[in-house]
PDB file of C-alpha atoms in Angstrom:
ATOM      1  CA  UNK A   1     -26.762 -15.768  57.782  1.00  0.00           C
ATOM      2  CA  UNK A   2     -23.963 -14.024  56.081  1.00  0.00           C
ATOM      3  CA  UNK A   3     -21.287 -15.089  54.332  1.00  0.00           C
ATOM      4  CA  UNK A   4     -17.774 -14.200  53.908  1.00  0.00           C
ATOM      5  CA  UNK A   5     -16.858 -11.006  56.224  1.00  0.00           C
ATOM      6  CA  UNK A   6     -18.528  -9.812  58.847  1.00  0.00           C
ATOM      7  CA  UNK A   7     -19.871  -6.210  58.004  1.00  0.00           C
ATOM      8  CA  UNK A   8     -18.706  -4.958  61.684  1.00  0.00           C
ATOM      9  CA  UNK A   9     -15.225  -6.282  61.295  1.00  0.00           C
ATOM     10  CA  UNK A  10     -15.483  -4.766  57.696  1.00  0.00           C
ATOM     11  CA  UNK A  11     -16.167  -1.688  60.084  1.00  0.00           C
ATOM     12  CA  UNK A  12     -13.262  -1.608  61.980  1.00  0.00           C
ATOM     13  CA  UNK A  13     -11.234  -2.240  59.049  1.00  0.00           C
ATOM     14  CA  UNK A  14     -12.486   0.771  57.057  1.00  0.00           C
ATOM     15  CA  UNK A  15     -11.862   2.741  60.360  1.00  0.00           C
ATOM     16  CA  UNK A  16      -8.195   2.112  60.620  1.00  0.00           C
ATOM     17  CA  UNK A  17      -7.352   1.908  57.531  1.00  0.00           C
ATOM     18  CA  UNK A  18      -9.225   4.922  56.277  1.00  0.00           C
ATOM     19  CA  UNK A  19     -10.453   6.808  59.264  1.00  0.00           C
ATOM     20  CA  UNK A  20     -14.108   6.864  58.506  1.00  0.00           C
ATOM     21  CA  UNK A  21     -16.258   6.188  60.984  1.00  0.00           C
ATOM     22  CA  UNK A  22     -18.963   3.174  60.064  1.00  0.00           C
ATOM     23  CA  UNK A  23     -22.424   2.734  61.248  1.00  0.00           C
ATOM     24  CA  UNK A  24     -23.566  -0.588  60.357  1.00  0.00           C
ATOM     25  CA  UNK A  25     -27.882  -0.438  59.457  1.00  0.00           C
ATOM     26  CA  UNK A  26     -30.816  -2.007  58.885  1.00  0.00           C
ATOM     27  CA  UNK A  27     -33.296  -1.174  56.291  1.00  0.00           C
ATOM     28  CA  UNK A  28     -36.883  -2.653  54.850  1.00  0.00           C
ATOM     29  CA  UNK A  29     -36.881  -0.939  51.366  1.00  0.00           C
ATOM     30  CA  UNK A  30     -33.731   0.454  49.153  1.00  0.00           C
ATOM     31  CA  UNK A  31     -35.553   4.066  48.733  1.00  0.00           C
ATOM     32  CA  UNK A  32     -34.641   4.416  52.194  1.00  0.00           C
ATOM     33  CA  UNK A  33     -30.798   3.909  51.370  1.00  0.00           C
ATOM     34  CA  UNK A  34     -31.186   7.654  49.061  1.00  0.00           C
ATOM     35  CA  UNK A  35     -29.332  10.370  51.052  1.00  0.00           C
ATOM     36  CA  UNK A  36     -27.000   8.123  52.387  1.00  0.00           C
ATOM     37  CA  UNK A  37     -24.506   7.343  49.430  1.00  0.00           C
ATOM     38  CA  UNK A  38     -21.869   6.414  49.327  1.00  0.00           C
ATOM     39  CA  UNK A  39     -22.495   3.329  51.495  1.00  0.00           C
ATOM     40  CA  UNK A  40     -21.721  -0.236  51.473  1.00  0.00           C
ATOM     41  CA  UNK A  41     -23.939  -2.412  50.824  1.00  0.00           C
ATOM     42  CA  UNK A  42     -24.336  -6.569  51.264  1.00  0.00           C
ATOM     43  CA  UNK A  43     -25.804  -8.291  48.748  1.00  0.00           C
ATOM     44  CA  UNK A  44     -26.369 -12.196  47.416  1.00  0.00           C
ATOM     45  CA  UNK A  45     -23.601 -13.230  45.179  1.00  0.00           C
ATOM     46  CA  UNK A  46     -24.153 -16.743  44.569  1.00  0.00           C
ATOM     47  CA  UNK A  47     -25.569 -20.156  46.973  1.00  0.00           C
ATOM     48  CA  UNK A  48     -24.241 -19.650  50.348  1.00  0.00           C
ATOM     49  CA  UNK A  49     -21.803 -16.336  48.881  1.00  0.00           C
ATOM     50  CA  UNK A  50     -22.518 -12.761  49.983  1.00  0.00           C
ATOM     51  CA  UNK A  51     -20.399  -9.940  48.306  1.00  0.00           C
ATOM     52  CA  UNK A  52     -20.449  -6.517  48.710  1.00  0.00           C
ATOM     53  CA  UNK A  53     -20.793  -3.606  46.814  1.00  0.00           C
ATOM     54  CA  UNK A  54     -20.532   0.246  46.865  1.00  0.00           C
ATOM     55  CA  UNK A  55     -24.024   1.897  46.768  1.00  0.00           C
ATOM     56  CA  UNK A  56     -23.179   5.551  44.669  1.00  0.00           C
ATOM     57  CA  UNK A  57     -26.201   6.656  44.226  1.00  0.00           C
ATOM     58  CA  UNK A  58     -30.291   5.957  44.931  1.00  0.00           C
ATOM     59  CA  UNK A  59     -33.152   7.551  42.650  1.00  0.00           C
ATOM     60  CA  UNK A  60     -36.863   6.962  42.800  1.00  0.00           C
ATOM     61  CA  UNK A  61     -36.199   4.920  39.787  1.00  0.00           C
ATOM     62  CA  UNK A  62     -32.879   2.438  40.026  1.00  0.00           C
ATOM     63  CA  UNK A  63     -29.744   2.119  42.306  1.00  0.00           C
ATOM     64  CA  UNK A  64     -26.506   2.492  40.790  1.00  0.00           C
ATOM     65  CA  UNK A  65     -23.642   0.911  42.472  1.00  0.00           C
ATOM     66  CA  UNK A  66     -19.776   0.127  42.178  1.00  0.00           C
ATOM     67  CA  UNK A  67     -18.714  -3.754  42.090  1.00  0.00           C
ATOM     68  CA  UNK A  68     -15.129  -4.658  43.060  1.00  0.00           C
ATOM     69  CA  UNK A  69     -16.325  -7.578  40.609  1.00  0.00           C
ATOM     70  CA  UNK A  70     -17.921  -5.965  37.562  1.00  0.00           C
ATOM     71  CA  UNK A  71     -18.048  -2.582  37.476  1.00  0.00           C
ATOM     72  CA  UNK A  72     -20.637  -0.260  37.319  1.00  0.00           C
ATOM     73  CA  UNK A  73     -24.148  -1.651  37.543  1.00  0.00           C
ATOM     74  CA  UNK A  74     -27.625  -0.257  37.466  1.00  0.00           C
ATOM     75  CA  UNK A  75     -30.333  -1.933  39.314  1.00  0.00           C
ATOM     76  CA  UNK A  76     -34.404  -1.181  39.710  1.00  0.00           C
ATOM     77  CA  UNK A  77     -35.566  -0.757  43.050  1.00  0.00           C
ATOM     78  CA  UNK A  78     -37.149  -4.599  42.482  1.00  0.00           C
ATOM     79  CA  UNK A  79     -34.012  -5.981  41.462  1.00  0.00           C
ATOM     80  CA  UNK A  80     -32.004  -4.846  43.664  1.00  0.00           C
ATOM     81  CA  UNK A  81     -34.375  -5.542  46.541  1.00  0.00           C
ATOM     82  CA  UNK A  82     -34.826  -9.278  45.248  1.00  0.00           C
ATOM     83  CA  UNK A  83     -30.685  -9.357  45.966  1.00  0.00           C
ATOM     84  CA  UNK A  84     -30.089  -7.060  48.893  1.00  0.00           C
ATOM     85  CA  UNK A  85     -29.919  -8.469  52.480  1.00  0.00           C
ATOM     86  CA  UNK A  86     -31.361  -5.126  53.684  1.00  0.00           C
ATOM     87  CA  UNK A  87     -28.496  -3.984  55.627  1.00  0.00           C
ATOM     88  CA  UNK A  88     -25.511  -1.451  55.027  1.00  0.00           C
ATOM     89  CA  UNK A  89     -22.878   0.219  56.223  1.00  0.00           C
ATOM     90  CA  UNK A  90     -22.837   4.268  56.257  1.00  0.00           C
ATOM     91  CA  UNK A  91     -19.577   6.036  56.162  1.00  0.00           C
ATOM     92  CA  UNK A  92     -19.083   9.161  58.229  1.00  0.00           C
ATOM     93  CA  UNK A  93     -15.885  10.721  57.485  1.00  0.00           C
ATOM     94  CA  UNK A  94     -13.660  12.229  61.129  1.00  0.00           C
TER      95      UNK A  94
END
């Protein structure tokens, strides 16, 4: 279940407004998210509230990302996992 908007009319709204193409993903493990930044990524906010945020960059260590909400934030692979919903959306630019 996901909250809040859907990721492919997030899609199509990235597309028209910004002409980048959008592939929405599935993934079992945030390592495989390296190589793929910037992407968006869906995450639990809060009970029943998903949010997402800007994945900038993946390491074998932590995942750094942008939140509309707080800013930077740096994340272990373990806490970001324990927050993630495992699915993204890549950005290909036209």
């Amino acid at each position: 279940f996901i909250s809040g908007t859907d990721p492919d009319l997030l899609s199509t709204g990235i597309k028209r407004a910004y002409g980048v193409e959008c592939q929405r993903a599935f993934f079992n493990e945030p390592l495989e998210l390296k190589g793929k930044e910037p992407c968006i990524a869906l995450i639990k906010y809060a009970l029943m509230v998903d949010h997402y945020v800007t994945v900038l960059s993946v390491t074998d260590k932590e995942i750094v990302v942008g939140d509309p909400l707080t800013g930077r934030r740096v994340f272990s692979h373990i806490d970001f996992e324990k927050i993630w919903r495992k699915n993204a959306i890549l950005l290909h630019r036209i």
